[in-house]
Amino acid sequence: MTTKPAVSVAPRPSRLDPEPMPRRDFLGLAASWSAVAAALFALIGAGRLPRAAVVPVASRKYRVTLPETLIDGQAFIPPGRSTAIFRDADGVHAVSLICTHLGCVVKSERDGFHCPCHGSAFNRDGGVTKGPAPKALPWLQVSRIAAHTYMVDESKAVAAGTKVSA
Ligand code: FES
């Protein structure tokens, strides 16, 4: 009687059993998911950072050099500013061009200033000649630095009639 040698046969994997994931693939997948999670948490953290509480604002104090050709009673309006500067025999003064009604910038005209928003009018000294503006345009602080050069502070009002020597 002959006996067949025992042959070990590996069990055929079922199609329903998943193949075990190789260790290298598993570690690669875990590293990828960790990177995605880290990026997500970083984005959430960046979104929760405090916002800057200080917003830069242009200085309201500025230096201006008046043209030597500026004639008495003529308004000089420095570019980008809302101030009219005058020079006459008594000195130099600055008048704000912000309308005292609702804050529009008034336009310089031959005999004074006119507000394009609601029609107020002001004389050369800032006095109201036509409403609805409730009060005169404020005079601003001016200080002399050198010949023809002045410092104007738009944040400081002075009494009307205050002039510095030219
Ligand atoms: S803002 Fe100048 S008249 Fe109203």
Coordinates of N, CA, C and O and ligand atoms in Angstrom, one line a residue:
M1 N 0.8 -1.2 0.0 CA 0.0 0.0 0.0 C 0.9 1.2 0.0 O 1.8 1.3 0.7
T2 N 0.6 2.1 -0.9 CA 1.4 3.3 -1.0 C 0.6 4.4 -0.4 O -0.6 4.5 -0.4
T3 N 1.4 5.3 0.3 CA 0.8 6.4 0.9 C 1.3 7.7 0.2 O 2.5 7.8 -0.1
K4 N 0.4 8.6 0.1 CA 0.8 9.8 -0.6 C 1.5 10.7 0.5 O 1.1 10.7 1.6
P5 N 2.6 11.4 0.1 CA 3.2 12.3 1.0 C 2.3 13.5 1.4 O 1.5 13.9 0.5
A6 N 2.4 13.9 2.6 CA 1.5 15.0 3.0 C 1.9 16.3 2.4 O 3.1 16.6 2.5
V7 N 1.1 16.9 1.8 CA 1.4 18.2 1.1 C 0.6 19.3 1.8 O -0.7 19.1 2.0
S8 N 1.3 20.3 2.2 CA 0.6 21.3 2.9 C 0.1 22.3 1.8 O 0.9 22.8 1.0
V9 N -1.1 22.6 1.9 CA -1.7 23.6 0.9 C -2.2 24.8 1.7 O -2.9 24.6 2.6
A10 N -1.7 25.9 1.2 CA -2.1 27.2 1.9 C -3.6 27.4 1.6 O -4.0 27.1 0.5
P11 N -4.3 27.8 2.6 CA -5.7 28.1 2.3 C -5.9 29.2 1.3 O -5.2 30.2 1.4
R12 N -6.8 29.0 0.4 CA -7.1 30.1 -0.5 C -7.8 31.2 0.2 O -8.7 31.0 0.9
P13 N -7.2 32.4 -0.1 CA -7.9 33.6 0.6 C -9.3 33.8 0.0 O -9.5 33.7 -1.2
S14 N -10.2 34.1 0.8 CA -11.5 34.4 0.4 C -11.5 35.8 -0.2 O -10.8 36.7 0.2
R15 N -12.4 36.0 -1.2 CA -12.6 37.3 -1.7 C -13.2 38.3 -0.7 O -13.1 39.5 -0.9
L16 N -13.8 37.8 0.3 CA -14.4 38.6 1.3 C -13.4 39.1 2.4 O -13.6 40.0 3.1
D17 N -12.3 38.4 2.5 CA -11.3 38.8 3.5 C -10.4 39.8 2.9 O -9.8 39.6 1.8
P18 N -10.2 41.0 3.5 CA -9.3 42.0 2.9 C -7.8 41.5 3.1 O -7.5 40.8 4.1
E19 N -7.0 41.9 2.2 CA -5.6 41.6 2.3 C -5.0 42.4 3.4 O -5.4 43.6 3.6
P20 N -4.2 41.9 4.2 CA -3.6 42.7 5.3 C -2.7 43.8 4.6 O -2.0 43.5 3.6
M21 N -2.8 45.0 5.2 CA -2.0 46.1 4.7 C -0.5 46.0 5.1 O -0.3 45.7 6.3
P22 N 0.4 46.1 4.2 CA 1.8 46.0 4.6 C 2.1 47.2 5.5 O 1.5 48.2 5.4
R23 N 3.0 46.9 6.4 CA 3.4 47.9 7.4 C 3.9 49.2 6.8 O 3.5 50.3 7.3
R24 N 4.6 49.2 5.8 CA 5.1 50.4 5.1 C 4.0 51.2 4.6 O 3.9 52.5 4.8
D25 N 3.0 50.6 4.0 CA 1.8 51.4 3.5 C 1.0 52.0 4.6 O 0.6 53.1 4.5
F26 N 0.9 51.2 5.7 CA 0.1 51.7 6.9 C 0.8 53.0 7.4 O 0.2 54.0 7.7
L27 N 2.1 52.9 7.6 CA 2.9 54.1 8.2 C 2.8 55.3 7.2 O 2.7 56.4 7.7
G28 N 2.9 55.1 5.9 CA 2.8 56.2 5.0 C 1.4 56.8 5.1 O 1.3 58.1 5.1
L29 N 0.4 56.0 5.1 CA -1.0 56.5 5.2 C -1.2 57.3 6.5 O -1.8 58.4 6.6
A30 N -0.7 56.8 7.6 CA -0.8 57.5 8.9 C 0.0 58.8 8.9 O -0.6 59.8 9.4
A31 N 1.1 58.8 8.3 CA 1.9 60.1 8.2 C 1.1 61.1 7.3 O 1.0 62.3 7.7
S32 N 0.5 60.7 6.3 CA -0.3 61.6 5.4 C -1.5 62.2 6.2 O -1.8 63.4 6.2
W33 N -2.2 61.4 6.9 CA -3.4 61.9 7.7 C -2.9 62.8 8.8 O -3.6 63.8 9.1
S34 N -1.8 62.5 9.4 CA -1.2 63.4 10.5 C -0.9 64.7 9.9 O -1.2 65.8 10.5
A35 N -0.3 64.8 8.7 CA 0.0 66.1 8.1 C -1.3 66.9 7.7 O -1.3 68.1 8.0
V36 N -2.3 66.2 7.3 CA -3.5 66.9 7.0 C -4.1 67.4 8.2 O -4.6 68.6 8.3
A37 N -4.1 66.6 9.3 CA -4.7 67.1 10.6 C -3.9 68.3 11.1 O -4.5 69.3 11.6
A38 N -2.6 68.2 11.0 CA -1.7 69.3 11.5 C -2.0 70.6 10.7 O -2.2 71.7 11.3
A39 N -2.2 70.5 9.4 CA -2.5 71.7 8.6 C -3.9 72.3 8.9 O -4.0 73.5 9.0
L40 N -4.8 71.4 9.2 CA -6.2 71.8 9.6 C -6.1 72.6 10.9 O -6.7 73.7 11.0
F41 N -5.4 72.0 11.9 CA -5.4 72.7 13.2 C -4.6 74.0 13.1 O -4.9 75.0 13.7
A42 N -3.6 74.1 12.2 CA -2.8 75.3 12.0 C -3.7 76.4 11.4 O -3.7 77.6 11.8
L43 N -4.6 76.0 10.5 CA -5.5 77.0 9.9 C -6.5 77.5 10.9 O -6.8 78.7 11.0
I44 N -7.0 76.6 11.7 CA -8.0 77.0 12.8 C -7.3 77.9 13.8 O -7.8 79.0 14.1
G45 N -6.1 77.6 14.1 CA -5.3 78.5 15.1 C -5.0 79.8 14.5 O -5.2 80.9 15.1
A46 N -4.7 79.9 13.2 CA -4.4 81.2 12.5 C -5.7 82.0 12.5 O -5.6 83.2 12.6
G47 N -6.8 81.4 12.3 CA -8.1 82.1 12.3 C -8.4 82.7 13.6 O -9.2 83.7 13.7
R48 N -7.9 82.1 14.7 CA -8.2 82.6 16.0 C -7.2 83.6 16.6 O -7.3 84.1 17.7
L49 N -6.2 83.9 15.8 CA -5.2 84.9 16.2 C -5.8 86.3 16.4 O -6.8 86.6 15.7
P50 N -5.4 87.0 17.4 CA -6.0 88.4 17.6 C -5.7 89.3 16.5 O -4.6 89.2 15.8
R51 N -6.6 90.1 16.2 CA -6.5 91.1 15.1 C -5.8 92.3 15.7 O -5.9 92.7 16.8
A52 N -5.1 93.1 14.8 CA -4.4 94.3 15.2 C -5.4 95.3 15.6 O -6.4 95.5 15.0
A53 N -5.2 95.9 16.8 CA -6.2 96.9 17.3 C -5.8 98.3 16.9 O -6.6 99.2 17.1
V54 N -4.6 98.4 16.4 CA -4.2 99.8 16.0 C -4.2 99.9 14.5 O -3.6 99.1 13.8
V55 N -4.9 100.8 14.0 CA -5.0 101.1 12.5 C -4.2 102.3 12.2 O -4.4 103.4 12.9
P56 N -3.2 102.3 11.3 CA -2.4 103.4 11.0 C -3.3 104.6 10.4 O -4.2 104.3 9.6
V57 N -3.1 105.7 10.9 CA -3.8 106.9 10.5 C -2.8 108.0 10.1 O -1.8 108.2 10.8
A58 N -3.1 108.7 9.0 CA -2.2 109.8 8.6 C -2.1 110.8 9.7 O -3.1 111.1 10.4
S59 N -0.9 111.4 9.9 CA -0.7 112.4 11.0 C -1.5 113.6 10.6 O -1.6 114.0 9.4
R60 N -2.1 114.3 11.6 CA -2.9 115.5 11.3 C -2.0 116.7 11.5 O -2.5 117.8 11.4
K61 N -0.7 116.5 11.8 CA 0.2 117.6 11.9 C 1.2 117.5 10.7 O 1.7 116.5 10.5
Y62 N 1.3 118.6 10.0 CA 2.2 118.5 8.8 C 2.9 119.8 8.6 O 2.5 120.9 9.1
R63 N 4.0 119.7 7.8 CA 4.8 120.8 7.5 C 4.5 121.3 6.1 O 4.3 120.5 5.2
V64 N 4.5 122.6 5.9 CA 4.1 123.1 4.6 C 5.0 124.3 4.3 O 5.3 125.1 5.2
T65 N 5.4 124.4 3.1 CA 6.2 125.6 2.6 C 5.3 126.4 1.7 O 4.8 125.9 0.7
L66 N 5.0 127.6 2.1 CA 4.1 128.5 1.2 C 4.9 129.0 0.0 O 6.1 129.4 0.1
P67 N 4.3 129.0 -1.1 CA 5.0 129.6 -2.3 C 5.2 131.1 -2.1 O 4.4 131.8 -1.5
E68 N 6.4 131.5 -2.5 CA 6.7 132.9 -2.3 C 5.8 133.8 -3.1 O 5.6 135.0 -2.8
T69 N 5.1 133.3 -4.1 CA 4.2 134.0 -5.0 C 2.8 134.2 -4.4 O 2.0 134.8 -5.1
L70 N 2.6 133.5 -3.3 CA 1.2 133.6 -2.7 C 0.9 135.0 -2.4 O 1.6 135.7 -1.6
I71 N -0.3 135.5 -2.9 CA -0.6 136.9 -2.7 C -1.6 137.0 -1.5 O -2.2 136.0 -1.1
D72 N -1.7 138.2 -0.9 CA -2.5 138.4 0.3 C -4.0 138.0 0.0 O -4.5 138.3 -1.1
G73 N -4.5 137.2 0.9 CA -5.9 136.8 0.8 C -6.2 135.6 -0.1 O -7.3 135.1 -0.2
Q74 N -5.1 135.1 -0.8 CA -5.3 134.0 -1.6 C -5.1 132.7 -0.8 O -4.2 132.6 0.0
A75 N -6.0 131.7 -1.0 CA -5.9 130.5 -0.2 C -4.9 129.5 -0.8 O -4.8 129.4 -2.0
F76 N -4.0 129.0 0.0 CA -3.1 127.9 -0.4 C -3.6 126.6 0.2 O -3.6 126.5 1.5
I77 N -3.9 125.6 -0.6 CA -4.4 124.4 0.0 C -3.3 123.3 -0.4 O -3.2 122.9 -1.5
P78 N -2.6 122.8 0.7 CA -1.6 121.8 0.4 C -2.2 120.6 -0.2 O -3.3 120.2 0.2
P79 N -1.6 119.9 -1.1 CA -2.1 118.7 -1.7 C -2.4 117.6 -0.7 O -1.6 117.4 0.2
G80 N -3.6 117.1 -0.8 CA -4.0 116.0 0.1 C -4.5 116.4 1.5 O -4.7 115.6 2.3
R81 N -4.6 117.7 1.7 CA -5.0 118.3 3.0 C -6.3 119.0 2.9 O -6.7 119.5 1.8
S82 N -7.0 119.2 4.0 CA -8.3 119.9 4.0 C -8.1 121.2 4.8 O -8.8 121.4 5.8
T83 N -7.1 121.9 4.4 CA -6.8 123.2 5.1 C -6.5 124.3 4.1 O -5.8 124.0 3.1
A84 N -7.0 125.5 4.3 CA -6.6 126.6 3.5 C -5.7 127.5 4.3 O -6.0 127.8 5.5
I85 N -4.6 127.8 3.8 CA -3.6 128.6 4.5 C -3.5 130.0 3.8 O -3.4 130.1 2.6
F86 N -3.5 131.0 4.6 CA -3.5 132.4 4.1 C -2.3 133.1 4.7 O -1.9 132.9 5.8
R87 N -1.8 134.0 3.9 CA -0.7 134.9 4.4 C -1.1 136.3 4.0 O -1.5 136.6 2.8
D88 N -1.0 137.2 4.9 CA -1.2 138.6 4.6 C -0.2 139.5 5.5 O 0.7 138.9 6.1
A89 N -0.5 140.7 5.6 CA 0.5 141.6 6.3 C 0.5 141.3 7.8 O 1.5 141.6 8.4
D90 N -0.6 140.8 8.3 CA -0.6 140.5 9.8 C 0.0 139.1 10.1 O 0.2 138.8 11.3
G91 N 0.2 138.3 9.2 CA 0.8 137.0 9.4 C 0.1 135.8 8.6 O -0.5 136.1 7.6
V92 N 0.3 134.6 9.2 CA -0.2 133.4 8.5 C -1.2 132.8 9.4 O -1.1 132.7 10.6
H93 N -2.3 132.3 8.7 CA -3.3 131.5 9.5 C -3.8 130.4 8.6 O -3.7 130.4 7.4
A94 N -4.4 129.4 9.3 CA -5.0 128.3 8.5 C -6.4 128.1 9.0 O -6.8 128.2 10.1
V95 N -7.3 127.8 8.0 CA -8.7 127.6 8.2 C -9.0 126.1 7.7 O -8.6 125.7 6.7
S96 N -9.8 125.4 8.6 CA -10.2 124.0 8.2 C -11.2 124.1 7.1 O -12.0 125.0 7.0
L97 N -11.1 123.1 6.2 CA -12.1 123.1 5.1 C -13.1 122.0 5.3 O -13.8 121.6 4.4
I98 N -13.3 121.6 6.5 CA -14.3 120.6 6.9 C -15.5 121.3 7.3 O -15.6 122.0 8.3
C99 N -16.6 121.1 6.5 CA -17.8 121.8 6.8 C -18.4 121.5 8.2 O -18.4 120.3 8.6
T100 N -18.8 122.5 8.9 CA -19.3 122.2 10.2 C -20.8 121.7 10.3 O -21.3 121.4 11.3
H101 N -21.3 121.5 9.1 CA -22.7 120.9 9.1 C -22.6 119.4 9.2 O -22.8 118.9 10.3
L102 N -22.1 118.7 8.2 CA -22.0 117.3 8.2 C -20.6 116.7 7.8 O -20.5 115.5 7.5
G103 N -19.7 117.6 7.7 CA -18.3 117.2 7.5 C -17.8 117.0 6.1 O -16.7 116.5 5.8
C104 N -18.5 117.6 5.1 CA -18.0 117.5 3.7 C -16.8 118.5 3.6 O -16.7 119.4 4.4
V105 N -16.0 118.3 2.6 CA -14.9 119.2 2.3 C -15.4 120.4 1.5 O -15.9 120.2 0.4
V106 N -15.2 121.6 2.0 CA -15.7 122.8 1.2 C -14.8 123.1 0.1 O -13.6 122.8 0.2
K107 N -15.3 123.8 -0.9 CA -14.5 124.2 -2.1 C -14.1 125.6 -1.9 O -15.0 126.5 -1.5
S108 N -12.9 126.0 -2.3 CA -12.5 127.4 -2.3 C -13.0 128.1 -3.5 O -12.9 127.6 -4.6
E109 N -13.6 129.2 -3.3 CA -14.1 130.1 -4.4 C -13.5 131.5 -4.2 O -12.8 131.8 -3.2
R110 N -13.8 132.3 -5.2 CA -13.2 133.7 -5.2 C -13.5 134.4 -3.9 O -12.6 135.1 -3.3
D111 N -14.7 134.4 -3.4 CA -15.1 135.2 -2.2 C -15.2 134.4 -0.9 O -15.7 134.9 0.0
G112 N -14.8 133.1 -0.9 CA -14.9 132.4 0.3 C -14.9 130.9 0.0 O -14.1 130.4 -0.9
F113 N -15.8 130.2 0.7 CA -15.8 128.7 0.5 C -17.3 128.3 0.4 O -18.2 128.9 0.9
H114 N -17.5 127.2 -0.4 CA -18.8 126.7 -0.7 C -18.8 125.2 -0.4 O -17.9 124.5 -0.9
C115 N -19.8 124.8 0.3 CA -20.0 123.3 0.6 C -20.8 122.7 -0.5 O -22.0 123.1 -0.7
P116 N -20.3 121.7 -1.2 CA -21.0 121.1 -2.3 C -22.2 120.2 -1.8 O -23.0 119.8 -2.6
C117 N -22.2 119.8 -0.5 CA -23.2 118.9 -0.1 C -24.5 119.5 0.1 O -25.5 119.0 -0.4
H118 N -24.6 120.5 0.9 CA -26.0 121.1 1.2 C -26.0 122.6 1.0 O -26.9 123.3 1.4
G119 N -25.0 123.2 0.4 CA -25.0 124.5 0.0 C -24.5 125.6 1.0 O -24.7 126.8 0.7
S120 N -23.9 125.2 2.1 CA -23.5 126.2 3.0 C -22.4 127.1 2.4 O -21.6 126.6 1.5
A121 N -22.3 128.3 2.8 CA -21.2 129.2 2.3 C -20.5 129.9 3.4 O -21.1 130.1 4.5
F122 N -19.2 130.1 3.3 CA -18.4 130.7 4.3 C -17.5 131.8 3.7 O -17.2 131.7 2.5
N123 N -17.2 132.8 4.4 CA -16.3 133.9 3.9 C -14.9 133.4 4.1 O -14.6 132.3 4.6
R124 N -14.0 134.3 3.7 CA -12.5 133.9 3.7 C -12.0 133.6 5.1 O -11.1 132.9 5.3
D125 N -12.7 134.2 6.1 CA -12.3 134.0 7.5 C -13.0 132.7 8.1 O -12.8 132.4 9.3
G126 N -13.8 132.1 7.3 CA -14.5 130.9 7.8 C -15.9 131.2 8.3 O -16.6 130.2 8.7
G127 N -16.3 132.4 8.5 CA -17.6 132.8 9.0 C -18.7 132.3 8.1 O -18.6 132.3 6.8
V128 N -19.8 131.9 8.7 CA -20.9 131.3 7.9 C -21.7 132.5 7.2 O -22.1 133.5 7.9
T129 N -21.9 132.4 5.9 CA -22.6 133.5 5.2 C -24.0 132.9 4.7 O -24.9 133.6 4.4
K130 N -24.0 131.5 4.7 CA -25.3 130.9 4.3 C -25.3 129.5 5.0 O -24.3 128.8 4.9
G131 N -26.5 129.1 5.6 CA -26.6 127.8 6.2 C -26.8 126.7 5.2 O -26.7 126.9 4.0
P132 N -26.9 125.5 5.7 CA -27.3 125.1 7.1 C -26.1 124.9 8.1 O -26.3 124.5 9.2
A133 N -24.9 125.2 7.7 CA -23.8 125.1 8.6 C -24.0 125.9 9.9 O -24.4 127.0 9.8
P134 N -23.9 125.2 11.1 CA -24.3 125.9 12.3 C -23.2 126.8 12.9 O -23.5 127.7 13.7
K135 N -22.0 126.7 12.4 CA -20.9 127.5 13.0 C -19.8 127.7 12.0 O -19.7 127.0 11.0
A136 N -18.9 128.6 12.3 CA -17.8 129.0 11.3 C -16.8 127.8 11.2 O -16.7 126.9 12.1
L137 N -16.1 127.9 10.1 CA -15.0 126.9 9.9 C -13.9 127.2 11.0 O -13.5 128.4 11.1
P138 N -13.4 126.3 11.7 CA -12.4 126.5 12.7 C -11.0 127.0 12.1 O -10.6 126.5 11.1
W139 N -10.4 127.8 12.9 CA -9.0 128.2 12.6 C -8.1 127.1 13.2 O -8.4 126.7 14.3
L140 N -7.0 126.8 12.6 CA -6.1 125.8 13.1 C -4.8 126.3 13.6 O -4.4 127.4 13.1
Q141 N -4.2 125.6 14.4 CA -2.9 126.0 15.0 C -1.8 126.0 13.9 O -1.6 125.0 13.3
V142 N -1.1 127.1 13.8 CA 0.0 127.2 12.9 C 1.3 127.7 13.7 O 1.1 128.6 14.5
S143 N 2.4 127.1 13.4 CA 3.6 127.6 14.1 C 4.7 127.7 13.0 O 4.8 126.9 12.0
R144 N 5.5 128.7 13.1 CA 6.5 129.0 12.1 C 7.8 128.2 12.4 O 8.2 128.1 13.5
I145 N 8.3 127.6 11.3 CA 9.5 126.8 11.5 C 10.7 127.5 10.9 O 11.8 127.6 11.5
A146 N 10.5 128.0 9.7 CA 11.6 128.8 9.0 C 10.9 129.7 8.0 O 9.7 129.8 8.0
A147 N 11.7 130.5 7.3 CA 11.1 131.4 6.3 C 10.2 130.6 5.4 O 10.6 129.6 4.8
H148 N 8.9 131.0 5.3 CA 7.9 130.4 4.4 C 7.5 129.0 4.8 O 6.8 128.4 4.1
T149 N 8.1 128.5 5.8 CA 7.8 127.1 6.2 C 7.1 127.1 7.6 O 7.5 127.7 8.5
Y150 N 6.0 126.3 7.6 CA 5.1 126.3 8.8 C 4.7 124.9 9.2 O 4.7 124.0 8.3
M151 N 4.3 124.7 10.5 CA 3.8 123.5 10.9 C 2.3 123.7 11.2 O 1.9 124.7 11.9
V152 N 1.4 123.0 10.6 CA 0.0 123.1 10.8 C -0.5 121.9 11.5 O -0.2 120.7 11.1
D153 N -1.3 122.1 12.6 CA -1.9 121.0 13.3 C -3.4 121.0 13.1 O -4.1 121.8 13.7
E154 N -3.9 120.1 12.3 CA -5.3 120.0 12.0 C -6.1 119.6 13.2 O -7.4 119.7 13.2
S155 N -5.5 119.0 14.2 CA -6.2 118.6 15.4 C -6.4 119.6 16.5 O -7.1 119.4 17.4
K156 N -5.8 120.8 16.3 CA -5.9 121.8 17.3 C -6.5 123.1 16.7 O -5.9 123.7 15.9
A157 N -7.6 123.4 17.2 CA -8.3 124.7 16.8 C -7.8 125.8 17.7 O -7.4 125.6 18.9
V158 N -7.7 127.0 17.1 CA -7.3 128.2 17.8 C -8.4 129.2 17.6 O -9.3 129.1 16.8
A159 N -8.4 130.3 18.4 CA -9.4 131.3 18.3 C -9.3 132.0 16.9 O -8.2 132.2 16.4
A160 N -10.4 132.3 16.3 CA -10.4 133.0 15.0 C -9.7 134.3 15.2 O -9.8 135.0 16.2
G161 N -8.8 134.6 14.2 CA -8.0 135.8 14.3 C -6.6 135.6 14.8 O -5.8 136.5 14.8
T162 N -6.3 134.4 15.2 CA -4.9 134.0 15.7 C -4.0 133.8 14.5 O -4.2 132.9 13.6
K163 N -3.0 134.6 14.4 CA -2.0 134.5 13.3 C -0.6 134.5 13.8 O -0.3 135.0 14.9
V164 N 0.3 133.8 13.0 CA 1.7 133.8 13.4 C 2.4 134.7 12.4 O 2.0 134.9 11.3
S165 N 3.5 135.3 12.9 CA 4.2 136.2 12.0 C 4.8 135.5 10.8 O 5.2 134.3 10.9
A166 N 4.7 136.1 9.6 CA 5.2 135.5 8.4 C 6.7 135.4 8.4 O 7.4 136.1 9.1
Ligands
FES1 S1 -22.1 119.2 4.9 FE1 -21.7 121.2 4.3 S2 -23.6 122.0 4.2 FE2 -24.0 120.0 4.8

